[in-house]
Structures are given as structure tokens and as C-alpha cells.
Coordinates of C-alpha atoms and ligand atoms in Angstrom, one line a residue:
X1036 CA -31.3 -22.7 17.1
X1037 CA -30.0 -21.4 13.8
X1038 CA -30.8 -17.8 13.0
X1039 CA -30.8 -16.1 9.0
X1040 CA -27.7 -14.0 10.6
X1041 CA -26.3 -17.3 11.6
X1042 CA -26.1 -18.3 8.4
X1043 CA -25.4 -15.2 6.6
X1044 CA -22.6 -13.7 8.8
X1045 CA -19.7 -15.8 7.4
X1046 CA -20.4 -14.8 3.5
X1047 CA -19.6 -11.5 4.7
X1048 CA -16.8 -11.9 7.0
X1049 CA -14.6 -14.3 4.2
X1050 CA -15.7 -11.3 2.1
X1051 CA -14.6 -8.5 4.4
X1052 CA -11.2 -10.9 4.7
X1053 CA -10.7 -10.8 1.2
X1054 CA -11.4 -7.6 0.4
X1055 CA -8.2 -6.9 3.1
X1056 CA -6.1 -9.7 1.0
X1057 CA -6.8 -7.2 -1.8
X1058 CA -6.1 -3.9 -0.4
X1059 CA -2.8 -5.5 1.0
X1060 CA -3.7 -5.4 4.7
X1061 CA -4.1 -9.0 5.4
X1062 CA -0.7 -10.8 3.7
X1063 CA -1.0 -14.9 5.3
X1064 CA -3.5 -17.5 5.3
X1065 CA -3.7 -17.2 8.9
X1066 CA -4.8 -13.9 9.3
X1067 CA -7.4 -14.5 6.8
X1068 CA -8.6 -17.2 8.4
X1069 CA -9.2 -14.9 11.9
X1070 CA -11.4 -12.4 10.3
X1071 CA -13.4 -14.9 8.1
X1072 CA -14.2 -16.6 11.6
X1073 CA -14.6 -13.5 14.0
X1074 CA -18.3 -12.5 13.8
X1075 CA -17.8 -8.8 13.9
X1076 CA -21.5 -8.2 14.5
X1077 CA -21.5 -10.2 17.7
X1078 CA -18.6 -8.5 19.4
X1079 CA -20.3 -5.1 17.8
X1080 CA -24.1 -5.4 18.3
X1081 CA -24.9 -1.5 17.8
X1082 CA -22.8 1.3 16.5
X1083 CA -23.0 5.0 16.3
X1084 CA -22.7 7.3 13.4
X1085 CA -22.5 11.4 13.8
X1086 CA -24.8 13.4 11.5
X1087 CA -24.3 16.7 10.6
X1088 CA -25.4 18.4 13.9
X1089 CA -23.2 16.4 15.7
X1090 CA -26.0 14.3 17.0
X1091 CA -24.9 10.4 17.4
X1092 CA -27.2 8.2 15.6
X1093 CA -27.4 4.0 16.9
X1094 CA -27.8 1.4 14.6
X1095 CA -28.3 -2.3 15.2
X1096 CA -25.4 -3.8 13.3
X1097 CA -27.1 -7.5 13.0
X1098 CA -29.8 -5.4 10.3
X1099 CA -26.5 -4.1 8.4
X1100 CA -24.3 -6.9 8.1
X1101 CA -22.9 -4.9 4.8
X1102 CA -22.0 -1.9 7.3
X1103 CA -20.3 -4.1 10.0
X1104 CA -18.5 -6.7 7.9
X1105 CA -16.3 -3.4 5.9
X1106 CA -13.1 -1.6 6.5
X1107 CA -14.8 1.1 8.6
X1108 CA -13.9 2.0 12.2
X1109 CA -17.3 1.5 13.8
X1110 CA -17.8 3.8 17.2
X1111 CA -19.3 1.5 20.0
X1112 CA -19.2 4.2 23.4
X1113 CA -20.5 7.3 24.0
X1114 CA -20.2 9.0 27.3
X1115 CA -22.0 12.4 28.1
X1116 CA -19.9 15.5 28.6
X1117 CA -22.2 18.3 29.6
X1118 CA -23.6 19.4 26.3
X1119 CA -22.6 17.0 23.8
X1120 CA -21.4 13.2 23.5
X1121 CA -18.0 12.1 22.7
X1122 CA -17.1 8.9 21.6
X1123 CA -14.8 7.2 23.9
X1124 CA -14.7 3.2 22.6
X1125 CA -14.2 2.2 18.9
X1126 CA -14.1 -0.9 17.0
X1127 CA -10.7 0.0 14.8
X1128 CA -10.9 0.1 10.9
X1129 CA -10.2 -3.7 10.4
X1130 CA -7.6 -2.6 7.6
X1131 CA -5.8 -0.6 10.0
X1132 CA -6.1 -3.3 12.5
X1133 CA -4.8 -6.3 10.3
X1134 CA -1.8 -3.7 8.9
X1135 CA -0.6 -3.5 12.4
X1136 CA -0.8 -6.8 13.3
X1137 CA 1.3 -7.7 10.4
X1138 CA 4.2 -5.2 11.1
X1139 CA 4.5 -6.5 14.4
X1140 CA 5.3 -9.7 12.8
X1141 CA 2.8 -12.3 15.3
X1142 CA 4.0 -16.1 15.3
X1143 CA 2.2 -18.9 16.7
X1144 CA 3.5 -19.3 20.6
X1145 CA 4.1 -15.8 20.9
X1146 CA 1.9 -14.0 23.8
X1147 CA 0.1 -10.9 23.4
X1148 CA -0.8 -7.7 25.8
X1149 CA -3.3 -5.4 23.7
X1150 CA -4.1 -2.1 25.9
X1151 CA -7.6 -1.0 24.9
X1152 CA -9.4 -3.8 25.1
X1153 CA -12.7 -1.9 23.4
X1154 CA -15.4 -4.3 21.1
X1155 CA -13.1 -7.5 22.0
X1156 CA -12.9 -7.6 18.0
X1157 CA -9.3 -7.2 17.9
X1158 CA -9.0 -9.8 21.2
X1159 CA -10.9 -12.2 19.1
X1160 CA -9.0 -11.9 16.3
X1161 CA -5.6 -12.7 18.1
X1162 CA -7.4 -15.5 20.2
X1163 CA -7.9 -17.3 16.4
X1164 CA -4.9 -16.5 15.7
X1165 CA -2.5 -17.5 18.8
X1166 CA -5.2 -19.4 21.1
X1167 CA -7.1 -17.3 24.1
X1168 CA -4.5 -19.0 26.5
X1169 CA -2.5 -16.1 24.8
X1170 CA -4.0 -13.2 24.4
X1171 CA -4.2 -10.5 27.2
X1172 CA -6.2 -7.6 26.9
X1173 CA -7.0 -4.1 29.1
X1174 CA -9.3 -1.6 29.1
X1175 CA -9.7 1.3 31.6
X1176 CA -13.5 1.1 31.1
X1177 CA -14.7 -1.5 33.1
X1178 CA -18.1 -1.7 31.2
X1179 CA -16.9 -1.9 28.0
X1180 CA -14.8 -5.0 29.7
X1181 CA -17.6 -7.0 31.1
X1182 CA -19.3 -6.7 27.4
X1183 CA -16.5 -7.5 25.5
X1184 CA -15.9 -10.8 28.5
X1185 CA -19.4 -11.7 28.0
X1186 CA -19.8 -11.7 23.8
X1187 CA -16.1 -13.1 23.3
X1188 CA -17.7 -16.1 25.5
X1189 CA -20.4 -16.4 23.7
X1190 CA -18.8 -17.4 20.5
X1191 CA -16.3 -19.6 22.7
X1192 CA -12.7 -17.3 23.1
X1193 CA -11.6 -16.5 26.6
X1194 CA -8.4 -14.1 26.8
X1195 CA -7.4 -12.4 29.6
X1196 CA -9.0 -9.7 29.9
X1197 CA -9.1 -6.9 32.9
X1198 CA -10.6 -3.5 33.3
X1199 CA -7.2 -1.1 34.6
X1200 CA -5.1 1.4 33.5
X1201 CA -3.0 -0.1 30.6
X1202 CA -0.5 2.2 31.3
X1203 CA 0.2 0.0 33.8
X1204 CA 0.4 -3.0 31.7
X1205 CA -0.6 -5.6 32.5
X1206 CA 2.4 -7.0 35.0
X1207 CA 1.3 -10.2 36.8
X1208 CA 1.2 -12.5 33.2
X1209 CA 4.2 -10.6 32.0
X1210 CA 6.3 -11.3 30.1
X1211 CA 4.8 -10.6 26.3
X1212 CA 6.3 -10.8 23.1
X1213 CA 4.3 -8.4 21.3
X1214 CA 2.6 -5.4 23.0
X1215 CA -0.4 -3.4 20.7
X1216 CA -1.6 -0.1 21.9
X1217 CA -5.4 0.9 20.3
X1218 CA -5.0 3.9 22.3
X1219 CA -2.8 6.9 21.9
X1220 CA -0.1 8.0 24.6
X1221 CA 1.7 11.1 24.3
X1222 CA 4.9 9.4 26.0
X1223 CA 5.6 5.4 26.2
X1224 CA 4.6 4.3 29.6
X1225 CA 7.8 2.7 31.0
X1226 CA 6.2 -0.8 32.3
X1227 CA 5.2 -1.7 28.8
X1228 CA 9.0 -1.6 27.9
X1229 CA 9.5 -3.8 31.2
X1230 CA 6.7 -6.1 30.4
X1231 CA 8.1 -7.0 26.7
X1232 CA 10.5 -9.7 26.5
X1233 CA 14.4 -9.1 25.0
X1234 CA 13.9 -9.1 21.3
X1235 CA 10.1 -8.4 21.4
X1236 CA 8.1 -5.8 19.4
X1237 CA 5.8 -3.2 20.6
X1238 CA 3.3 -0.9 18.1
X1239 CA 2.2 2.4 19.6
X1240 CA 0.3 5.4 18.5
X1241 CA 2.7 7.7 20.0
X1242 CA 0.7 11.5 20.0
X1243 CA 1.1 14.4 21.7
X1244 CA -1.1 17.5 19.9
X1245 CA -4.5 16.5 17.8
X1246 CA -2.9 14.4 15.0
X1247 CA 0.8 15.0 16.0
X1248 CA 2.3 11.9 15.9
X1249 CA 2.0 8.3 14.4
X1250 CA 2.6 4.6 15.3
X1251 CA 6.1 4.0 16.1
X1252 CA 7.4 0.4 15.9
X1253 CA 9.7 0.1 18.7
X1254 CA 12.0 -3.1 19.3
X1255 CA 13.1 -4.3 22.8
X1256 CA 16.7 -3.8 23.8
X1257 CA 18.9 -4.3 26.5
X1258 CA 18.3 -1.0 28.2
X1259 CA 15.4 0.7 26.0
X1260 CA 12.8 0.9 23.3
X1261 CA 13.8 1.9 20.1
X1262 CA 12.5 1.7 16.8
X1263 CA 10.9 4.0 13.6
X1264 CA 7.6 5.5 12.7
X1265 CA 5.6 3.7 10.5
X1266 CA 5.1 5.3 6.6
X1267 CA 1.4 5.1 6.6
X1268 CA 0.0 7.4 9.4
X1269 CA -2.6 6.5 11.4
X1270 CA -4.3 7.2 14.7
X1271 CA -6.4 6.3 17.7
X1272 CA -8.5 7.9 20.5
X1273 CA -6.4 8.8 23.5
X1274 CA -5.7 7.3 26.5
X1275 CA -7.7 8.2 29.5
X1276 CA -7.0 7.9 33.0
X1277 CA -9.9 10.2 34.1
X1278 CA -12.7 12.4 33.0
X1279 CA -11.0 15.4 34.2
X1280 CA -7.6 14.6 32.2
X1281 CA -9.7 14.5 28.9
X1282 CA -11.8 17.7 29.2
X1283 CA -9.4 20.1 27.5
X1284 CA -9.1 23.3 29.3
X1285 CA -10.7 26.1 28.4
X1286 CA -8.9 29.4 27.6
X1287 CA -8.5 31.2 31.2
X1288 CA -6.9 34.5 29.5
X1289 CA -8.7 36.6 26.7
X1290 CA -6.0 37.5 24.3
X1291 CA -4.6 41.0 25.2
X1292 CA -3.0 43.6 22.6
X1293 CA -3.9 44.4 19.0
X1294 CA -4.5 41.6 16.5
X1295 CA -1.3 41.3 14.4
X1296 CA -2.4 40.1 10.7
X1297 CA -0.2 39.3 7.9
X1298 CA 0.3 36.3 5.2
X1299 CA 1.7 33.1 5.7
X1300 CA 3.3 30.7 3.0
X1301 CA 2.9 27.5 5.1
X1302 CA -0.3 25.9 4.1
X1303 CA -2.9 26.5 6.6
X1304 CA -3.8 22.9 7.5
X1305 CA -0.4 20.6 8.2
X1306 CA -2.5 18.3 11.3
X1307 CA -4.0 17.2 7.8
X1308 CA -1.9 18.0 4.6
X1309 CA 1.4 17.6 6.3
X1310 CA 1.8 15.6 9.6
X1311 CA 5.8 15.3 9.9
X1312 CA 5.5 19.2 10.2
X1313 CA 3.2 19.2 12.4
X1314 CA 5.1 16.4 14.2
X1315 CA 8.0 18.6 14.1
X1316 CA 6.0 21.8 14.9
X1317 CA 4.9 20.0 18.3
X1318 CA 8.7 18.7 19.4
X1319 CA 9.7 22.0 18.8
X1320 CA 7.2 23.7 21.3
X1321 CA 4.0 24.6 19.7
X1322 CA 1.7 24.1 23.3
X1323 CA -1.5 22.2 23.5
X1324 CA -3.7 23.5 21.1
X1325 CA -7.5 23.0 20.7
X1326 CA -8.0 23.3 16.5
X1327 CA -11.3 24.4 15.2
X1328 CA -12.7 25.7 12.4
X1329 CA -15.0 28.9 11.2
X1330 CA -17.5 27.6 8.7
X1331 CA -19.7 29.5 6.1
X1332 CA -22.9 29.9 7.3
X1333 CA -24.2 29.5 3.6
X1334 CA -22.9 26.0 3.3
X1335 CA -21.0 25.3 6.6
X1336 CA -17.9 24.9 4.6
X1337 CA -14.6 25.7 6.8
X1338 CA -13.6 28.9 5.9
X1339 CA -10.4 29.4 8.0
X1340 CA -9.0 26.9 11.1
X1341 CA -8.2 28.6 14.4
X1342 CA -5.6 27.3 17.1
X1343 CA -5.9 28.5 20.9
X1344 CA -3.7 27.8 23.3
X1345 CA -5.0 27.6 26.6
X1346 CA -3.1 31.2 27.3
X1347 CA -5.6 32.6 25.3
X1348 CA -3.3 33.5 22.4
X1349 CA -4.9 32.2 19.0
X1350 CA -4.5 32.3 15.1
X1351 CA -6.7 32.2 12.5
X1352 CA -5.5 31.6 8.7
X1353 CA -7.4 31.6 6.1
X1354 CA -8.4 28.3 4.5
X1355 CA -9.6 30.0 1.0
X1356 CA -7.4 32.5 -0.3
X1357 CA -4.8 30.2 -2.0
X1358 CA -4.2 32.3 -4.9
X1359 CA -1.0 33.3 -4.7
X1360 CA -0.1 30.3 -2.1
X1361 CA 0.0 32.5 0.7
X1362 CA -2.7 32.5 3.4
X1363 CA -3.7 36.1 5.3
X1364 CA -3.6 34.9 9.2
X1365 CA -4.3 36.9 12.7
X1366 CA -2.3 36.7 15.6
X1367 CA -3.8 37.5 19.0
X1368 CA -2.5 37.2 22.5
X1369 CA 1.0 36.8 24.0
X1370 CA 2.4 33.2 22.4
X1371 CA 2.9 33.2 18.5
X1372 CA 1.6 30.0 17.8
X1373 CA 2.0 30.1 14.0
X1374 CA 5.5 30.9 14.0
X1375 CA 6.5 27.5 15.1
X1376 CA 4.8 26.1 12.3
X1377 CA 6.8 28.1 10.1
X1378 CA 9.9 27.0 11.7
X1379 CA 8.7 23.7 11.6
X1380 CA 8.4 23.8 7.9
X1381 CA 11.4 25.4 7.4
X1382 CA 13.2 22.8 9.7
X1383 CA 11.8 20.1 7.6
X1384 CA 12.6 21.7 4.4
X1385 CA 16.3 21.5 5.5
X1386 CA 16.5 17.8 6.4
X1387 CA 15.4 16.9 3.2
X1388 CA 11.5 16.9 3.7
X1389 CA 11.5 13.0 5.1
X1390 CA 8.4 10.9 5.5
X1391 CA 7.2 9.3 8.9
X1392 CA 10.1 6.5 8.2
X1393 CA 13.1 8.5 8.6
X1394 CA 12.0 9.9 12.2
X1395 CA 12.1 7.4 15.0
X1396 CA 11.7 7.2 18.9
X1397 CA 14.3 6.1 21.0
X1398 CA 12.5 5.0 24.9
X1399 CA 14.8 4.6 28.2
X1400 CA 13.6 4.4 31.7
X1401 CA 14.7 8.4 32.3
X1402 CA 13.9 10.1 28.8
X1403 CA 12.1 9.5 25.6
X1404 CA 13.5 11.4 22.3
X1405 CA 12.3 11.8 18.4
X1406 CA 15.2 11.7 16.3
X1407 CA 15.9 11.0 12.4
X1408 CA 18.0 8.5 10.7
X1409 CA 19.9 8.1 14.3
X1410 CA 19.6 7.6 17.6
X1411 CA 22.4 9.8 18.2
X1412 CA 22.3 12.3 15.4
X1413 CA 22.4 15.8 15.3
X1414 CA 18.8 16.5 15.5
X1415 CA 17.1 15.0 18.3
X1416 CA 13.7 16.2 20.0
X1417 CA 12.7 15.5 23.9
X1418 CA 9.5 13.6 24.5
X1419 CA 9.8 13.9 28.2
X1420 CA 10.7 18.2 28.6
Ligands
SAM448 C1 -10.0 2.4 19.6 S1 -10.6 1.7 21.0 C2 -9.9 0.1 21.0 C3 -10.4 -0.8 19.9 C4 -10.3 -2.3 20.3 N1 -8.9 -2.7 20.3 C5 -11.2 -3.1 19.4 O1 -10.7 -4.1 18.8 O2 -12.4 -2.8 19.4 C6 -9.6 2.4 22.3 C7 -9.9 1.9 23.6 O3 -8.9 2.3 24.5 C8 -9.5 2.4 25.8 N2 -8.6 3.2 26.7 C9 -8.6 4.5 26.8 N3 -7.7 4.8 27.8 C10 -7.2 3.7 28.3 C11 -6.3 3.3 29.4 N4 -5.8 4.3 30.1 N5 -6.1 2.0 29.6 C12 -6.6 1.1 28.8 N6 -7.5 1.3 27.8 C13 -7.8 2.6 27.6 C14 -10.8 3.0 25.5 O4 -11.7 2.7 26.6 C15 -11.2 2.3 24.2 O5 -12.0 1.2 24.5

């Protein structure tokens, strides 16, 4: 039986794939053609927005086709983590998702591994594209597998899919000519380089720190991966292997010693304002950090971010006093975490101040490096110390 949302769906989705014609995102008839014929809706039934507690709000996406059919990531999984929710599956921005596709340059024939299988949407989108004979898909949620298996079928695409660890790969259907990761790694996993044929292409959000890193475009060699960032940052979730990987530790030391203030001239917010430093900041061995902000209890604006290391050492830097472009901080505990920032800057400053397209990552079955412009340059940065 035909439903209203039968017949509406498709205005919206040719809409949706022009409006990604438009914004450049979507640059062949082909493509087009995938996300004016993927019912987003069905492979997304009910998403989550945050409000301004926090709390996660569901909505049924069939009653919002305007809301579903747009260039908006759409969360799909929650999972509970003592007090609060986190969102741990997401249906990717489809502009984001269509950008990446295009950089890693899909032909017909060519056979696909995406790791994070998630909504499906992206699995259906390749299965127009390629035909579901090609397309192979993971997840490490095994739920969020079984859903996307069962509403992929419905509307008539089988790919691969399985519910493992993709940093595993996906070995028995190997090889692939074209490898997508939807979810971050901090270093490349070694069997995706083994899984891709000679001369294929792999797209990775490489990220080690909150926001420190971007996708990296890496080509298959003899021997290695090896390839540049991509100029337009962008980032996913990170990968998960268990719960207890992805709770972040809390501090175990208070910070000892008297709280050391002065004034910084780095701008107080580079995981936003200026990623490369950040970048830089974490190759050259800023530790994990939790950021977090203090906000105004007036109008919960952020007044100054924090960073806390899990030895307890932590800085907090003004976020308002930009008068004189400097930025009162405090320093507590025994690692001086915004010093490596500053160095970072500095470092950055000195090379030229390059964009995400000078640095690229250069993957071997021992060691993983960051360099820029080379390979084998002067300044290289370990992925793998
Ligand atoms: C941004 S979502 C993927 C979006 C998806 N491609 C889509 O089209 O909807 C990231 C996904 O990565 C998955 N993931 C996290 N860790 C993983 C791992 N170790 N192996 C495979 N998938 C993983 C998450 O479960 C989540 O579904």
C-alpha cells in the first residue's frame, strides 16, 4: 500500500541532492542520483537532538521529512553512562558524506569496505552507486547492525555487512579498492593498509586529542600508506573497542603547588580557531586532555576553557579578556600543559603557518609519522611514540 510519505519522500530527497550539487558536495550525475533514491527517513526512523540541559530529545523523522532530508548530521544511538547519555551512532552530515566520497575518487567495479556501518545511510548510498554485491560495511555495535541489515532490505540493498571490530577490517572479502572510515582512529590500523589493493585509496579521520586531527587521504603503496590531509577539516565519533576504553579517566592526582598565573598571546581556543596548532600541539606532546568550559551563571556563556590532564595538572585561560590580545591563564599541578600550545604556535609560525594540505601521514607496518611537504623532510612527528 502507498503511504503520503511514500509519495512525498522523493521531492525531498532530489531536493536534499540538489541542494549538495549547489553547495559543491555532490559533483557527477551519479552521485546525485544515490541520494535522490536513498530514503534517508527509512534507514533513519527516529533521531535525537540535545537541549540545553543536555537532555536528548527523540523525534520521529517520517513527521519531519524537512529535518531528515538536509545537510545535518542526525544522531541515531544513545547509550547510558552512569549519569548522562552519550551518543555513540550517527547518521553523517550528507555534505560531509558526499565530499568524501568524491575525494576518494569511487568508479563503477570498484569494491568498497566502510568501517562504521551506523544508519546504513552511507551503505545505501554506495550500494546505488556500485551495486550491494560491492559494498562491505562494519560496525562494532551489533544492534545498530541488525537495524541497519533489516531497513537496507526493506527498500531492496543487501551489502555486506557484519557487526566486529573494523579495526580489524574486514579480511575474508578483501581485497578493496577504496576503504572509508566514519569513525575516528588515533593511529591507522595496519590490516586496513593490507586489505586495500596496490593503487587503492583509503579516507580516514585520523585523531588523537578532542579535535586534533583531520581526514587524511592516504594512497596505497608498495610497502605503506601515504598520502595528505584534506583542506576542509572535519571529524567523526571515535572508534570504540569497549566501554571501558571510552570512559575518559578521571583525574587521580589533585594538582599540588601554588597556582602559577600569567598572560598568554596564543588565543585561548585553537581545538576550534586553529586546528593545525592544535594538531601540532598534540604531535609535540600535549597528553590526553579532557577540555571543558566555565560558564556564566547569568547566561551560561563560556567564560574561560580549562584542560586537565589526567595527572591532575590543569589550565584555565580566559576566554573574554581579548583586549590587548593576550589572555590571563592559571597553571596548576606538575605538567605545563599550555606551554606546548605556545610552542605549537610558535612551531607553526616558523613553517610558514600551512593549512591541513601541507601536513600529511606517511603509514608502514612498524611506525606511522605526520610530516609536511615530505615524507622525508626535516620535520616529522611520530604517530606511534
Ligand atoms: C558516525 S557513525 C557512522 C555513520 C554511518 N556511516 C552512516 O552512514 O550512518 C560512526 C559509527 O562507527 C561505529 N564504530 C565505533 N567504533 C567502531 C569500531 N571499533 N569498529 C567499527 N565501527 C565502529 C559506531 O558504532 C558508529 O555507528
Amino acid at each position: 500500500m502507498t503511504t503520503t510519505i511514500d509519495l512525498k519522500w522523493p521531492a525531498h530527497a532530489r531536493r536534499l541532492a540538489d541542494q549538495l550539487q549547489q553547495a559543491g558536495d555532490i559533483r557527477s550525475a551519479a552521485w546525485h542520483s544515490a541520494v535522490a533514491a536513498t530514503p534517508r527517513h527509512v534507514l533513519v526512523p527516529r533521531a535525537y537532538d540535545q537541549d540545553h540541559t543536555g537532555a536528548w530529545i527523540g523525534w520521529d523523522t517520517a513527521d519531519h521529512l524537512d529535518r531528515v532530508y538536509a545537510a545535518q548530521t542526525l544522531v541515531t544511538a544513545l547509550e547510558s553512562r552512569g549519569d548522562y547519555e552519550a551518543s555513540i551512532s550517527s547518521s553523517t552530515t550528507p555534505g560531509l558524506m558526499l565530499r568524501m566520497l568524491d575525494q576518494l575518487d569511487v568508479h563503477d567495479g570498484h569494491k568498497m569496505l566502510e568501517i562504521g556501518t551506523g544508519s546504513g545511510y552511507n551503505a545505501a548510498l554506495l550500494s546505488h552507486r556500485l551495486g550491494d554485491d560491492l559494498v562491505h560495511s562494519v560496525d562494532v555495535d551489533a544492534e545498530l547492525v541488525g537495524l541497519a541489515r533489516e531497513r537496507l532490505a526493506t527498500i531492496g540493498l543487501h551489502p555486506t555487512l557484519a557487526a566486529q571490530d573494523g579495526a580489524d577490517g574486514l579480511p575474508d572479502h578483501a581485497p578493496y579498492d577504496r576503504i572509508i572510515a566514519t569513525c575516528a582512529v588515533p593511529t591507522v590500523p595496519w590490516a586496513w593498509a593490507e586489505q586495500l589493493r596496490h593503487g587503492g585509496l583509503a579516507l580516514i579521520d585520523i585523531k588523537r586529542n578532542f579535535n586534533a586531527g583531520n581526514l587524511a587521504l592516504l594512497h596505497r603503496h608498495q610497502d605503506c600508506l601515504q598520502g595528505r590531509f584534506t583542506a576542509r577539516w572535519a571529524s567523526f565519533m571515535a572508534m570504540r573497542h569497549n566501554q571501558a576504553d571510552d570512559v575518559q579517566a578521571p583525574a587521580t592526582h589533585q594538582p599540588g603547588g601554588e597556582p602559577r598565573s600569567r598572560a598568554t598571546d596564543v588565543s585561548p581556543r585553537p581545538w576550534e580557531d586553529n586546528r593545525v596548532v592544535w594538531f601540532l600541539a598534540d604531535l609535540i606532546g600535549m597528553p590526553s586532555v579532557t577540555i571543558g568550559y566555565v560558564l556564566d551563571p547569568a547566561n551560561r556563556q563560556p567564560t574561560a576553557a580549562t584542560l586537565t590532564a589526567a595527572d591532575g595538572s590543569t589550565v584555565e585561560i580566559s576566554l573574554t579578556d581579548t583586549s590587548i590580545g593576550s589572555w590571563p591563564l592559571v597553571e596548576h599541578g606538575p605538567t605545563p600543559l599550555w606551554p606546548i600550545v605556545e610552542r605549537a604556535h610558535e612551531l607553526w609560525r616558523d613553517l610558514g603557518s600551512p593549512g591541513w594540505s601541507r601536513l600529511g601521514l606517511t603509514v608502514t607496518a612498524d611506525t606511522q609519522w605526520v610530516w609536511i611537504d615530505e615524507p622525508h623532510g626535516k620535520h616529522q612527528w611520530s604517530l606511534t611514540n
